Amino acid sequence: MMQQISKYTMWRECRYTPLEEASIAVDEATGEVISKFPYPWPDFRKELEARLSSDPRATTRQLSFYVNNPEAVVRPLFVSRAPKRKISGAAHKETIKSPVAIGAGLVVAKHSLTDLKLNKDGEIANYYMPHSDRLLYEALKVQLKRFGGDGKKAFTEPFHKPKSDGTPGPVVNKVKLCEPSTLNVSVHNGMGVADNDSMIRIDVFHVENDGYYFVPIYVADTLKPELPCKACVAHKPYSGWKAMRNEDFIFSLYPNDLIKIVHKSGINMALKNKDSTLLSQVTVKEQMFYYTAANISSGAIALKTHDGAYEAHLGIKTLEKVEKFTVDVLGEYHKIDKETRQPFKRKRG
């Protein structure tokens, strides 16, 4: 219903053709003007386009009718977004996995046969302990090879576990697979683990002569007596993460917090809307961004420009400088000095 309403509203707005004095809607069949929407004042459209340009100070001066203080600082319009600081969501995901290989940065979980695929060596990728039931493993591998390694095609019909005499045994629906797990939550008194649910924020640190790091903070961490202090290291298991000192903390970032990024080799920004007439990719040395998310596997942060036109993903260790800003409802922003790391008030049962 909401999608239909949005499409209808968009259609009504797009019906209007901008003219010099007003926007009009024309009947496509007869050519008759069926609706006319006057501008608030003369030359409103020209003034609006000039004010929305990347250099409004220069473009507004070119308008003979526009009166402006020549000493005034006219900045491009800046979209203000409210940071998302609400703590919500479960402490961990529902699926419970086995920690038997946690020392190697792996967990074991049951997966449907349709998730199976072959690796480059022709073996079943990430299969847990194939030697524990060699007959089953080999039968699964043969079935996968018949369908080019595509589990979705190979197991459309029930698959029976073969018996030692070659006759079909019980139906197999799931098998155990290993999967990487950088950070998880211990459950059932250590007998199982689960993936973290929502990431609340990241705490950013700067280590002199080493660079920037971030410590991810999840919903589960809000219930613990102390904040975590290990910062993620790209492509390393949790055991390889680096411990941070409180004196190196600079600020916390919640989704939609405003930051300024400086990058030595340049920031590659990709156009979000592929149908836009803007350049598909832009490279800049520095840029104001809203922080949106973080990836603990790659040590990267996801960013978007204030208007949402461009997005970027940058490894935090590659950044030359990161500064945090506040922004008011009118789009005026100001730099924030170093913050104090804030703990959470524990919920009491």
XYZ file of C-alpha atoms in Angstrom, residues 16-327:
312
model
C 4.269 19.000 -14.127
C 6.423 20.752 -16.728
C 8.383 23.778 -15.451
C 7.827 26.986 -17.420
C 8.961 30.557 -16.868
C 6.098 31.628 -14.600
C 4.608 28.359 -13.355
C 4.598 24.574 -13.577
C 1.797 23.068 -15.637
C 0.262 19.606 -16.067
C -0.921 18.798 -19.594
C -3.389 16.139 -20.711
C -1.324 13.853 -22.952
C -4.316 12.970 -25.120
C -5.719 16.453 -25.800
C -2.808 18.785 -25.018
C -5.082 20.743 -22.661
C -3.566 22.383 -19.599
C -5.418 20.653 -16.762
C -3.508 22.100 -13.821
C -1.277 25.085 -13.168
C 0.950 25.544 -10.130
C 2.332 29.108 -9.812
C 5.764 29.778 -8.322
C 5.882 31.549 -4.904
C 7.454 34.660 -6.504
C 8.841 35.732 -9.893
C 12.057 33.976 -10.977
C 11.680 31.533 -8.074
C 12.958 28.611 -10.145
C 16.109 30.452 -11.294
C 16.856 31.546 -7.743
C 16.322 28.030 -6.377
C 18.617 26.448 -8.991
C 21.316 29.044 -8.238
C 21.037 28.492 -4.491
C 21.256 24.709 -4.926
C 24.380 24.878 -7.094
C 27.823 23.794 -5.850
C 28.912 27.480 -5.763
C 25.818 29.459 -4.718
C 27.815 32.622 -3.938
C 28.936 32.914 -7.565
C 25.701 31.792 -9.214
C 23.425 34.074 -7.181
C 25.630 37.071 -8.063
C 24.896 36.383 -11.731
C 21.184 36.965 -11.145
C 20.228 40.593 -11.722
C 17.177 40.340 -9.472
C 18.903 38.649 -6.516
C 19.907 40.956 -3.662
C 22.570 39.641 -1.304
C 25.145 41.088 1.047
C 28.446 40.958 -0.908
C 30.286 40.233 2.371
C 28.007 37.341 3.325
C 29.310 33.778 3.257
C 26.917 31.815 1.055
C 27.528 28.101 1.468
C 26.026 25.237 -0.551
C 22.980 23.737 1.129
C 23.852 20.860 3.461
C 21.423 18.061 4.324
C 21.112 17.586 8.089
C 20.653 14.034 9.385
C 19.954 12.939 12.945
C 22.382 10.352 14.431
C 20.805 6.989 15.273
C 21.741 6.380 18.893
C 18.807 4.182 19.890
C 19.795 0.814 21.378
C 17.508 -1.856 19.961
C 17.623 -5.411 18.723
C 18.540 -8.768 20.193
C 21.839 -9.463 21.924
C 22.649 -12.107 19.308
C 21.268 -13.907 16.245
C 18.952 -16.888 16.758
C 21.122 -19.559 15.106
C 23.325 -21.364 17.638
C 26.606 -22.749 16.304
C 29.291 -25.042 17.663
C 32.553 -23.494 18.966
C 34.650 -26.648 18.423
C 36.953 -24.826 15.962
C 36.748 -21.361 17.513
C 40.500 -21.306 18.117
C 41.021 -21.241 14.345
C 38.459 -18.455 13.906
C 35.789 -20.923 12.710
C 32.413 -22.088 13.945
C 30.387 -25.111 12.850
C 26.734 -24.920 11.864
C 24.237 -27.121 10.084
C 23.371 -26.058 6.541
C 20.882 -27.243 3.965
C 22.268 -29.428 1.179
C 21.361 -26.672 -1.280
C 24.108 -24.531 0.306
C 26.812 -26.992 -0.733
C 29.306 -26.179 -3.473
C 32.629 -27.481 -4.741
C 35.933 -25.664 -4.230
C 38.683 -25.297 -6.821
C 40.091 -28.723 -5.860
C 36.789 -30.460 -6.526
C 36.043 -31.023 -2.832
C 32.956 -29.824 -0.924
C 33.782 -26.372 0.363
C 34.030 -25.964 4.157
C 32.665 -29.465 4.889
C 33.242 -30.354 8.549
C 35.127 -33.614 9.139
C 34.408 -35.466 5.856
C 36.272 -38.512 7.205
C 33.628 -38.996 9.928
C 31.230 -40.386 7.281
C 33.175 -40.948 4.088
C 30.288 -42.750 2.314
C 27.966 -39.788 2.764
C 30.624 -37.252 1.823
C 31.571 -39.037 -1.409
C 27.914 -39.493 -2.379
C 27.259 -35.778 -1.859
C 30.339 -34.902 -3.904
C 29.270 -37.161 -6.803
C 25.818 -35.563 -6.811
C 27.302 -32.065 -6.865
C 29.623 -32.902 -9.756
C 26.641 -34.165 -11.778
C 25.184 -30.651 -11.600
C 28.359 -28.620 -12.043
C 28.832 -27.993 -8.320
C 25.494 -26.195 -7.959
C 23.844 -27.362 -4.727
C 20.520 -25.721 -5.549
C 20.201 -27.823 -8.705
C 21.792 -30.975 -7.277
C 19.449 -31.355 -4.301
C 16.009 -30.424 -5.597
C 14.866 -33.974 -4.772
C 15.260 -35.780 -1.382
C 18.780 -37.156 -0.974
C 19.237 -40.511 0.807
C 22.289 -41.375 2.837
C 23.892 -44.479 1.274
C 24.290 -47.626 3.349
C 27.420 -49.779 3.304
C 25.651 -52.329 1.096
C 24.781 -49.622 -1.469
C 21.079 -49.408 -0.657
C 19.520 -46.001 0.139
C 19.307 -45.055 3.779
C 17.535 -42.200 5.581
C 16.976 -38.809 3.950
C 19.673 -36.226 4.661
C 18.483 -32.624 4.885
C 21.438 -30.874 6.501
C 25.181 -31.342 7.034
C 27.759 -29.504 9.122
C 29.861 -26.785 7.505
C 32.642 -24.604 8.888
C 32.347 -20.846 8.510
C 34.533 -17.928 9.602
C 33.484 -16.110 12.749
C 35.460 -13.057 13.778
C 33.374 -12.006 16.770
C 30.506 -13.835 18.439
C 28.510 -14.245 21.637
C 28.982 -17.255 23.933
C 25.683 -18.940 24.864
C 24.472 -22.014 26.762
C 27.304 -21.793 29.288
C 29.958 -21.874 26.595
C 28.505 -24.885 24.770
C 27.489 -22.756 21.785
C 28.095 -19.432 20.077
C 25.900 -17.057 18.072
C 26.642 -14.172 15.755
C 26.259 -10.685 17.173
C 23.069 -8.899 16.190
C 23.028 -5.119 15.727
C 26.184 -3.004 15.911
C 25.310 0.060 18.002
C 28.370 2.191 17.289
C 32.100 2.093 16.755
C 34.667 3.668 19.086
C 37.493 5.258 17.111
C 41.073 5.341 18.398
C 44.221 6.943 17.024
C 47.538 5.314 17.872
C 50.532 7.584 17.265
C 52.756 6.419 14.400
C 50.318 3.591 13.689
C 47.031 5.118 12.554
C 43.323 4.782 13.203
C 41.472 1.778 14.642
C 37.883 1.130 15.653
C 36.308 -1.063 18.325
C 32.834 -2.350 17.367
C 30.127 -2.059 20.025
C 27.171 -4.443 19.781
C 23.897 -4.752 21.685
C 25.451 -7.575 23.746
C 28.227 -5.207 24.881
C 25.698 -2.845 26.486
C 24.923 -5.571 29.047
C 28.540 -6.169 30.046
C 30.256 -4.432 32.996
C 33.035 -3.007 30.791
C 33.317 -1.830 27.208
C 35.373 -4.003 24.829
C 38.876 -2.706 24.098
C 40.076 -4.819 21.170
C 40.066 -3.094 17.776
C 39.492 -5.093 14.634
C 42.414 -5.811 12.335
C 41.516 -6.460 8.700
C 41.278 -10.131 7.728
C 42.359 -11.329 11.196
C 40.428 -13.490 13.700
C 39.491 -11.958 17.035
C 42.645 -13.428 18.603
C 44.671 -11.244 16.213
C 42.894 -7.989 17.080
C 44.800 -5.163 18.766
C 44.121 -3.975 22.325
C 43.462 -0.235 22.620
C 44.382 2.185 25.404
C 41.759 4.598 26.730
C 44.108 7.555 26.234
C 44.105 6.887 22.467
C 40.298 7.122 22.199
C 39.093 10.112 20.158
C 35.332 9.698 19.581
C 32.408 7.336 19.035
C 30.491 7.073 15.772
C 26.814 6.190 15.523
C 25.022 5.828 12.170
C 24.487 9.307 10.637
C 27.280 10.947 12.640
C 29.053 13.534 10.489
C 32.800 13.176 9.846
C 35.430 14.721 7.626
C 37.792 12.282 5.900
C 41.223 13.118 4.467
C 42.904 10.453 2.329
C 46.427 10.616 0.884
C 45.710 8.768 -2.353
C 42.153 10.060 -2.799
C 38.645 8.879 -1.925
C 36.793 7.025 -4.678
C 33.100 7.835 -4.376
C 30.589 5.740 -6.322
C 27.228 7.058 -7.485
C 24.435 5.405 -5.514
C 21.591 5.930 -8.002
C 22.712 4.424 -11.320
C 19.951 6.323 -13.166
C 21.279 9.700 -12.043
C 22.832 12.141 -14.515
C 25.729 12.781 -12.116
C 29.201 11.368 -12.743
C 29.305 7.648 -11.951
C 32.527 8.017 -9.949
C 34.291 10.948 -8.329
C 37.701 11.022 -6.617
C 38.468 13.644 -3.977
C 41.225 14.099 -1.410
C 38.888 15.123 1.412
C 35.129 15.055 1.942
C 32.381 15.450 4.513
C 30.506 12.164 5.016
C 27.820 10.652 7.161
C 28.998 7.400 8.743
C 26.595 4.529 8.013
C 28.183 1.198 9.038
C 31.395 -0.745 9.705
C 32.771 -4.083 8.528
C 34.893 -5.936 11.091
C 36.217 -8.425 8.523
C 37.812 -5.786 6.303
C 38.264 -3.063 8.917
C 36.377 -0.666 6.653
C 33.711 1.957 7.284
C 30.781 2.710 4.966
C 30.035 6.357 4.232
C 27.619 8.509 2.242
C 27.634 12.144 1.182
C 25.224 14.517 2.892
C 22.721 14.331 0.013
C 23.053 10.552 -0.361
C 24.236 10.886 -3.969
C 27.591 9.144 -3.451
C 28.881 6.415 -1.159
C 32.320 5.116 -0.245
C 33.915 2.240 1.664
C 37.300 2.961 3.216
C 39.664 0.940 5.371
C 40.110 2.989 8.517
C 43.855 2.248 8.596
C 44.270 3.940 5.184
C 42.928 7.294 6.373
C 45.201 10.267 6.846
C 42.800 12.193 9.064
C 39.333 11.740 10.572
C 37.422 14.531 12.328
C 33.936 14.453 13.853
C 31.355 17.227 13.540
C 27.941 18.133 14.900
C 25.293 19.409 12.499
